[in-house]
Tab-separated table of C-alpha atoms and ligand atoms in Angstrom:
chain	number	residue	atom	x	y	z
A	1	MET	CA	172.334	132.446	90.661
A	2	LEU	CA	172.591	135.376	88.540
A	3	TYR	CA	173.438	138.978	89.778
A	4	ARG	CA	171.010	141.410	89.880
A	5	LEU	CA	171.443	145.193	89.008
A	6	VAL	CA	169.300	148.422	88.544
A	7	VAL	CA	170.510	149.772	85.290
A	8	LYS	CA	169.398	152.616	83.124
A	9	GLN	CA	168.733	153.037	79.517
A	10	ASP	CA	169.511	155.402	76.750
A	11	SER	CA	166.936	156.644	74.191
A	12	ASN	CA	167.027	153.351	72.267
A	13	GLY	CA	166.342	151.045	75.176
A	14	GLN	CA	170.156	150.015	75.170
A	15	ILE	CA	171.167	149.215	78.482
A	16	VAL	CA	173.936	151.884	79.942
A	17	LEU	CA	176.071	150.710	82.828
A	18	THR	CA	177.596	153.300	84.780
A	19	PRO	CA	181.468	153.604	85.710
A	20	GLU	CA	180.744	152.097	88.970
A	21	GLN	CA	178.483	149.332	87.609
A	22	GLN	CA	181.630	148.293	84.859
A	23	HIS	CA	183.989	148.159	87.919
A	24	TYR	CA	181.754	146.274	90.029
A	25	LEU	CA	180.971	143.631	87.482
A	26	LYS	CA	184.562	143.317	85.873
A	27	LYS	CA	186.738	143.970	88.978
A	28	VAL	CA	184.821	142.689	91.933
A	29	LEU	CA	182.717	140.039	90.417
A	30	ARG	CA	185.262	138.936	87.896
A	31	MET	CA	182.695	138.828	85.092
A	32	GLY	CA	183.295	140.048	81.312
A	33	SER	CA	182.001	140.339	77.900
A	34	GLY	CA	179.254	137.393	77.265
A	35	ASP	CA	178.751	136.854	81.004
A	36	ARG	CA	174.797	137.399	81.995
A	37	PHE	CA	173.378	138.931	84.712
A	38	ILE	CA	169.889	140.106	85.502
A	39	ALA	CA	169.109	143.850	84.552
A	40	LEU	CA	166.026	145.955	86.053
A	41	ASP	CA	164.676	149.351	85.605
A	42	GLY	CA	163.696	149.500	89.108
A	43	ARG	CA	160.008	149.998	87.979
A	44	GLY	CA	158.953	146.531	87.049
A	45	LYS	CA	160.610	145.324	83.982
A	46	SER	CA	163.574	142.910	84.187
A	47	TRP	CA	165.715	141.142	81.598
A	48	ILE	CA	168.504	138.413	81.228
A	49	ALA	CA	171.290	140.731	79.847
A	50	ARG	CA	174.811	140.179	78.571
A	51	ILE	CA	177.852	142.532	78.993
A	52	LYS	CA	178.860	143.957	75.847
A	53	GLY	CA	182.269	145.920	76.223
A	54	THR	CA	181.157	148.608	78.501
A	55	SER	CA	177.589	148.175	78.022
A	56	ALA	CA	175.193	145.329	77.916
A	57	GLU	CA	172.689	143.891	75.500
A	58	ILE	CA	169.252	142.326	76.362
A	59	VAL	CA	169.057	138.841	75.764
A	60	GLU	CA	165.450	138.228	76.729
A	61	PRO	CA	162.711	139.529	79.189
A	62	LEU	CA	161.793	138.225	82.564
A	63	ASN	CA	158.282	137.675	83.696
A	64	LEU	CA	159.294	138.210	87.764
A	65	SER	CA	156.354	138.817	90.448
A	66	THR	CA	158.249	139.497	93.967
A	67	GLU	CA	156.153	142.576	94.532
A	68	LEU	CA	153.548	142.903	97.446
A	69	PRO	CA	149.736	142.911	95.791
A	70	ILE	CA	149.134	146.340	97.193
A	71	THR	CA	150.956	149.904	97.170
A	72	ALA	CA	152.572	150.251	100.780
A	73	THR	CA	153.526	153.714	101.379
A	74	LEU	CA	155.426	154.530	104.806
A	75	VAL	CA	155.122	157.955	106.256
A	76	ILE	CA	158.155	157.893	108.684
A	77	ALA	CA	159.093	160.856	111.152
A	78	LEU	CA	163.275	160.923	110.577
A	79	PRO	CA	164.993	159.289	113.253
A	80	LYS	CA	168.164	160.441	115.064
A	81	GLY	CA	171.481	160.161	113.822
A	82	ASN	CA	171.940	157.581	110.599
A	83	ALA	CA	168.980	155.347	111.846
A	84	PHE	CA	167.001	155.977	108.551
A	85	ASP	CA	169.379	154.297	106.748
A	86	GLU	CA	168.471	150.991	108.381
A	87	VAL	CA	164.677	151.760	108.068
A	88	VAL	CA	165.141	152.156	104.492
A	89	ARG	CA	167.416	149.040	103.864
A	90	CYS	CA	164.767	146.848	105.909
A	91	THR	CA	161.571	148.448	104.869
A	92	THR	CA	162.975	147.901	100.904
A	93	GLU	CA	163.432	144.612	101.746
A	94	LEU	CA	160.084	143.954	103.077
A	95	GLY	CA	158.106	145.481	100.275
A	96	VAL	CA	157.632	149.028	100.792
A	97	THR	CA	156.489	151.186	97.640
A	98	THR	CA	156.938	154.889	98.994
A	99	ILE	CA	158.864	156.213	101.675
A	100	VAL	CA	158.048	159.696	102.747
A	101	PRO	CA	160.411	161.057	105.395
A	102	VAL	CA	158.663	163.657	107.433
A	103	ILE	CA	159.732	166.173	109.642
A	104	SER	CA	157.430	166.486	112.592
A	105	ASP	CA	156.883	168.857	115.699
A	106	ARG	CA	159.018	166.642	117.815
A	107	THR	CA	161.508	165.358	115.214
A	108	ILE	CA	165.123	166.312	116.242
A	109	ILE	CA	167.298	165.834	113.320
A	110	LYS	CA	167.613	168.664	110.498
A	111	PRO	CA	168.130	166.442	107.128
A	112	SER	CA	171.162	167.256	104.774
A	113	PRO	CA	170.622	167.301	101.202
A	114	HIS	CA	172.897	164.646	100.569
A	115	LYS	CA	170.652	162.457	102.900
A	116	LEU	CA	168.183	161.660	100.147
A	117	GLU	CA	170.914	160.485	97.444
A	118	ARG	CA	172.074	158.344	100.229
A	119	TRP	CA	168.811	156.806	100.975
A	120	ARG	CA	168.098	156.469	97.406
A	121	ARG	CA	171.274	154.162	97.024
A	122	ILE	CA	170.523	152.368	99.961
A	123	ALA	CA	166.807	151.590	98.225
A	124	THR	CA	168.326	150.546	94.911
A	125	GLU	CA	170.818	147.936	97.044
A	126	ALA	CA	168.129	146.553	98.829
A	127	ALA	CA	165.728	146.447	96.087
A	128	GLU	CA	168.483	144.472	94.057
A	129	GLN	CA	169.464	141.950	96.985
A	130	SER	CA	165.855	141.145	98.043
A	131	GLU	CA	164.938	140.489	94.590
A	132	ARG	CA	162.750	142.971	94.044
A	133	GLN	CA	161.351	144.514	90.465
A	134	ILE	CA	160.987	148.222	91.827
A	135	VAL	CA	163.072	150.469	93.721
A	136	PRO	CA	160.837	152.234	96.008
A	137	ASN	CA	160.400	155.808	95.842
A	138	ILE	CA	161.501	158.136	98.313
A	139	THR	CA	160.364	161.568	98.441
A	140	GLU	CA	162.067	164.725	99.753
A	141	PRO	CA	161.818	165.135	103.537
A	142	VAL	CA	158.541	167.547	104.130
A	143	LYS	CA	156.784	168.559	107.199
A	144	PHE	CA	154.435	165.852	108.512
A	145	VAL	CA	151.092	167.967	108.124
A	146	THR	CA	152.075	168.945	104.745
A	147	ALA	CA	152.620	165.305	103.468
A	148	LEU	CA	149.134	164.638	104.779
A	149	ALA	CA	146.812	166.105	102.174
A	150	ASP	CA	148.533	164.335	99.251
A	151	LEU	CA	148.299	160.720	100.822
A	152	VAL	CA	144.803	160.304	101.429
A	153	ASN	CA	142.335	159.265	98.876
A	154	LEU	CA	139.168	157.116	98.124
A	155	GLU	CA	141.180	153.967	97.215
A	156	THR	CA	143.749	154.099	100.033
A	157	ASP	CA	143.389	153.093	103.636
A	158	CYS	CA	145.771	155.289	105.921
A	159	TYR	CA	146.641	154.694	109.689
A	160	ILE	CA	148.769	156.793	112.033
A	161	CYS	CA	150.423	154.562	114.758
A	162	VAL	CA	150.155	156.040	117.984
A	163	ALA	CA	152.081	154.592	121.208
A	164	ARG	CA	150.000	154.148	124.501
A	165	SER	CA	146.544	154.711	122.690
A	166	ASP	CA	143.211	152.766	123.126
A	167	GLY	CA	142.990	152.879	119.422
A	168	LYS	CA	142.279	149.475	117.489
A	169	SER	CA	145.263	147.243	116.571
A	170	LEU	CA	146.642	147.653	113.147
A	171	PHE	CA	146.337	143.832	112.670
A	172	ASP	CA	142.758	143.502	113.347
A	173	CYS	CA	142.267	146.612	110.917
A	174	LEU	CA	144.235	145.041	108.238
A	175	GLN	CA	143.050	141.720	108.820
A	176	ASN	CA	139.285	142.313	108.503
A	177	LYS	CA	139.210	143.658	104.905
A	178	GLN	CA	140.055	143.024	101.593
A	179	ALA	CA	143.732	144.186	101.150
A	180	ARG	CA	143.800	147.542	99.611
A	181	ASN	CA	146.780	150.254	99.121
A	182	THR	CA	147.735	151.570	102.378
A	183	VAL	CA	149.469	154.413	104.103
A	184	ILE	CA	151.012	154.018	107.395
A	185	ALA	CA	152.491	156.779	109.529
A	186	THR	CA	154.741	156.362	112.414
A	187	GLY	CA	156.433	159.026	114.718
A	188	PRO	CA	159.840	160.114	116.197
A	189	GLU	CA	161.431	159.400	119.110
A	190	GLY	CA	159.297	161.538	121.000
A	191	GLY	CA	155.960	160.544	119.237
A	192	PHE	CA	153.742	162.657	117.322
A	193	SER	CA	152.301	165.805	118.818
A	194	PRO	CA	148.522	165.741	119.818
A	195	LYS	CA	148.040	168.388	117.168
A	196	GLU	CA	149.721	166.347	114.561
A	197	ILE	CA	147.365	163.375	115.678
A	198	GLU	CA	144.454	165.294	115.595
A	199	THR	CA	145.182	166.724	112.107
A	200	ALA	CA	146.024	163.276	110.689
A	201	LYS	CA	142.665	161.993	111.821
A	202	ALA	CA	140.811	165.241	110.416
A	203	ALA	CA	142.447	164.208	107.153
A	204	GLY	CA	141.454	160.756	107.021
A	205	PHE	CA	144.120	158.694	109.141
A	206	GLN	CA	142.931	156.064	111.739
A	207	ALA	CA	144.916	156.033	114.854
A	208	VAL	CA	146.151	152.471	115.465
A	209	SER	CA	148.050	150.534	118.122
A	210	LEU	CA	151.112	147.921	117.521
A	211	GLY	CA	150.672	146.427	120.735
A	212	ARG	CA	151.320	146.855	124.341
A	213	ARG	CA	155.300	147.446	124.191
A	214	ILE	CA	156.530	150.775	123.047
A	215	LEU	CA	158.496	150.207	119.479
A	216	ARG	CA	161.553	152.555	118.952
A	217	ALA	CA	160.947	154.945	115.987
A	218	VAL	CA	163.035	152.744	113.761
A	219	THR	CA	161.657	149.456	114.776
A	220	ALA	CA	157.601	150.798	114.518
A	221	PRO	CA	157.886	151.346	110.672
A	222	ILE	CA	159.336	147.924	110.060
A	223	ALA	CA	156.757	146.193	112.470
A	224	ALA	CA	153.981	147.986	110.645
A	225	LEU	CA	155.126	147.064	107.484
A	226	SER	CA	155.749	143.418	108.252
A	227	LEU	CA	152.081	142.969	109.340
A	228	LEU	CA	150.758	144.786	106.372
A	229	ALA	CA	152.778	142.514	103.802
A	230	ALA	CA	152.045	139.444	105.721
A	231	ILE	CA	148.255	139.905	105.514
A	232	ALA	CA	148.093	141.419	102.151
A	233	GLN	CA	149.736	138.444	100.825
A	234	THR	CA	147.658	135.972	102.598
A	235	ASN	CA	144.424	137.898	101.597
A	236	ASN	CA	145.636	137.865	98.006
A	237	GLN	CA	146.487	134.178	98.151
A	238	ASN	CA	142.844	133.345	99.490
A	239	SER	CA	140.976	135.566	97.380
B	301	SAM	N1	157.582	158.617	123.165
B	301	SAM	C1	156.621	158.078	123.041
B	301	SAM	C2	155.534	157.623	124.132
B	301	SAM	O1	156.292	157.371	125.128
B	301	SAM	O2	154.576	157.511	123.984
B	301	SAM	C3	156.878	156.761	121.981
B	301	SAM	C4	157.336	157.127	120.705
B	301	SAM	S1	157.670	155.653	119.893
B	301	SAM	C5	159.462	155.452	120.413
B	301	SAM	C6	158.004	156.170	118.177
B	301	SAM	C7	156.806	156.260	117.453
B	301	SAM	O3	156.728	154.578	116.848
B	301	SAM	C8	155.271	156.279	117.836
B	301	SAM	O4	155.383	157.836	117.497
B	301	SAM	C9	154.504	155.454	116.895
B	301	SAM	O5	154.385	156.248	115.649
B	301	SAM	C10	155.450	154.213	116.880
B	301	SAM	N2	154.936	153.345	118.040
B	301	SAM	C11	155.567	152.874	118.761
B	301	SAM	N3	155.288	151.861	119.581
B	301	SAM	C12	154.197	151.712	119.302
B	301	SAM	C13	152.902	151.271	119.731
B	301	SAM	N4	152.723	150.450	120.425
B	301	SAM	N5	151.741	151.040	118.953
B	301	SAM	C14	151.653	152.257	118.000
B	301	SAM	N6	152.343	152.908	117.709
B	301	SAM	C15	153.736	152.777	118.245
């Protein structure tokens, strides 16, 4: 099995290895000039590459397809502490396309500027590990109601997960239609405020349930994406 690495290219399309990547390939994996690995641009292209000194050269393009057949955007209210790290890691493994971290009325944490860089690094590592072709985009944290307007369009189905609601289950909503690009919003430990739920509905989001049990703010986006990924893949295979 070849090691996978998300790389940058220079203006001539030549693969550029960062000092950290050179160190990892040479000192940790004990690889050297001539050894091969899979290079990914993180936006869908991949190649077999060969180490050449401090850079690498493309040997041949690869035609891989492990991505979901739809785009999956998760709008996630930031949970307490470092719990978002795990959400980024797990949802990247499950196939998320875009993560929109949001600050909602009941969000407790104030994200530091270094966090975004850290989440993007975690997403890159998780994408390499889970054999994806794209690294999910993680946007700057914004207020939940600010994020809403940019997310709704005619080609996208938008859902807001509301615990203790009598809304339809997300599973039923997804199962009864052709797989389409989808946005799913999940709230913080204290849940979305009634005003946020009303604003989301007015913007075109449908309130949905994830079942009778109350999931933690960390579990809810992972559970919602697992459902979406499984149903989208099954619908795609059957169509
Ligand atoms: N404090 C809230 C309450 O008691 O109703 C629960 C908040 S829950 C810990 C965090 C978030 O996960 C919720 O805002 C919601 O988006 C999602 N969530 C958890 N369980 C859910 C369920 N059974 N159905 C729908 N959404 C759920």
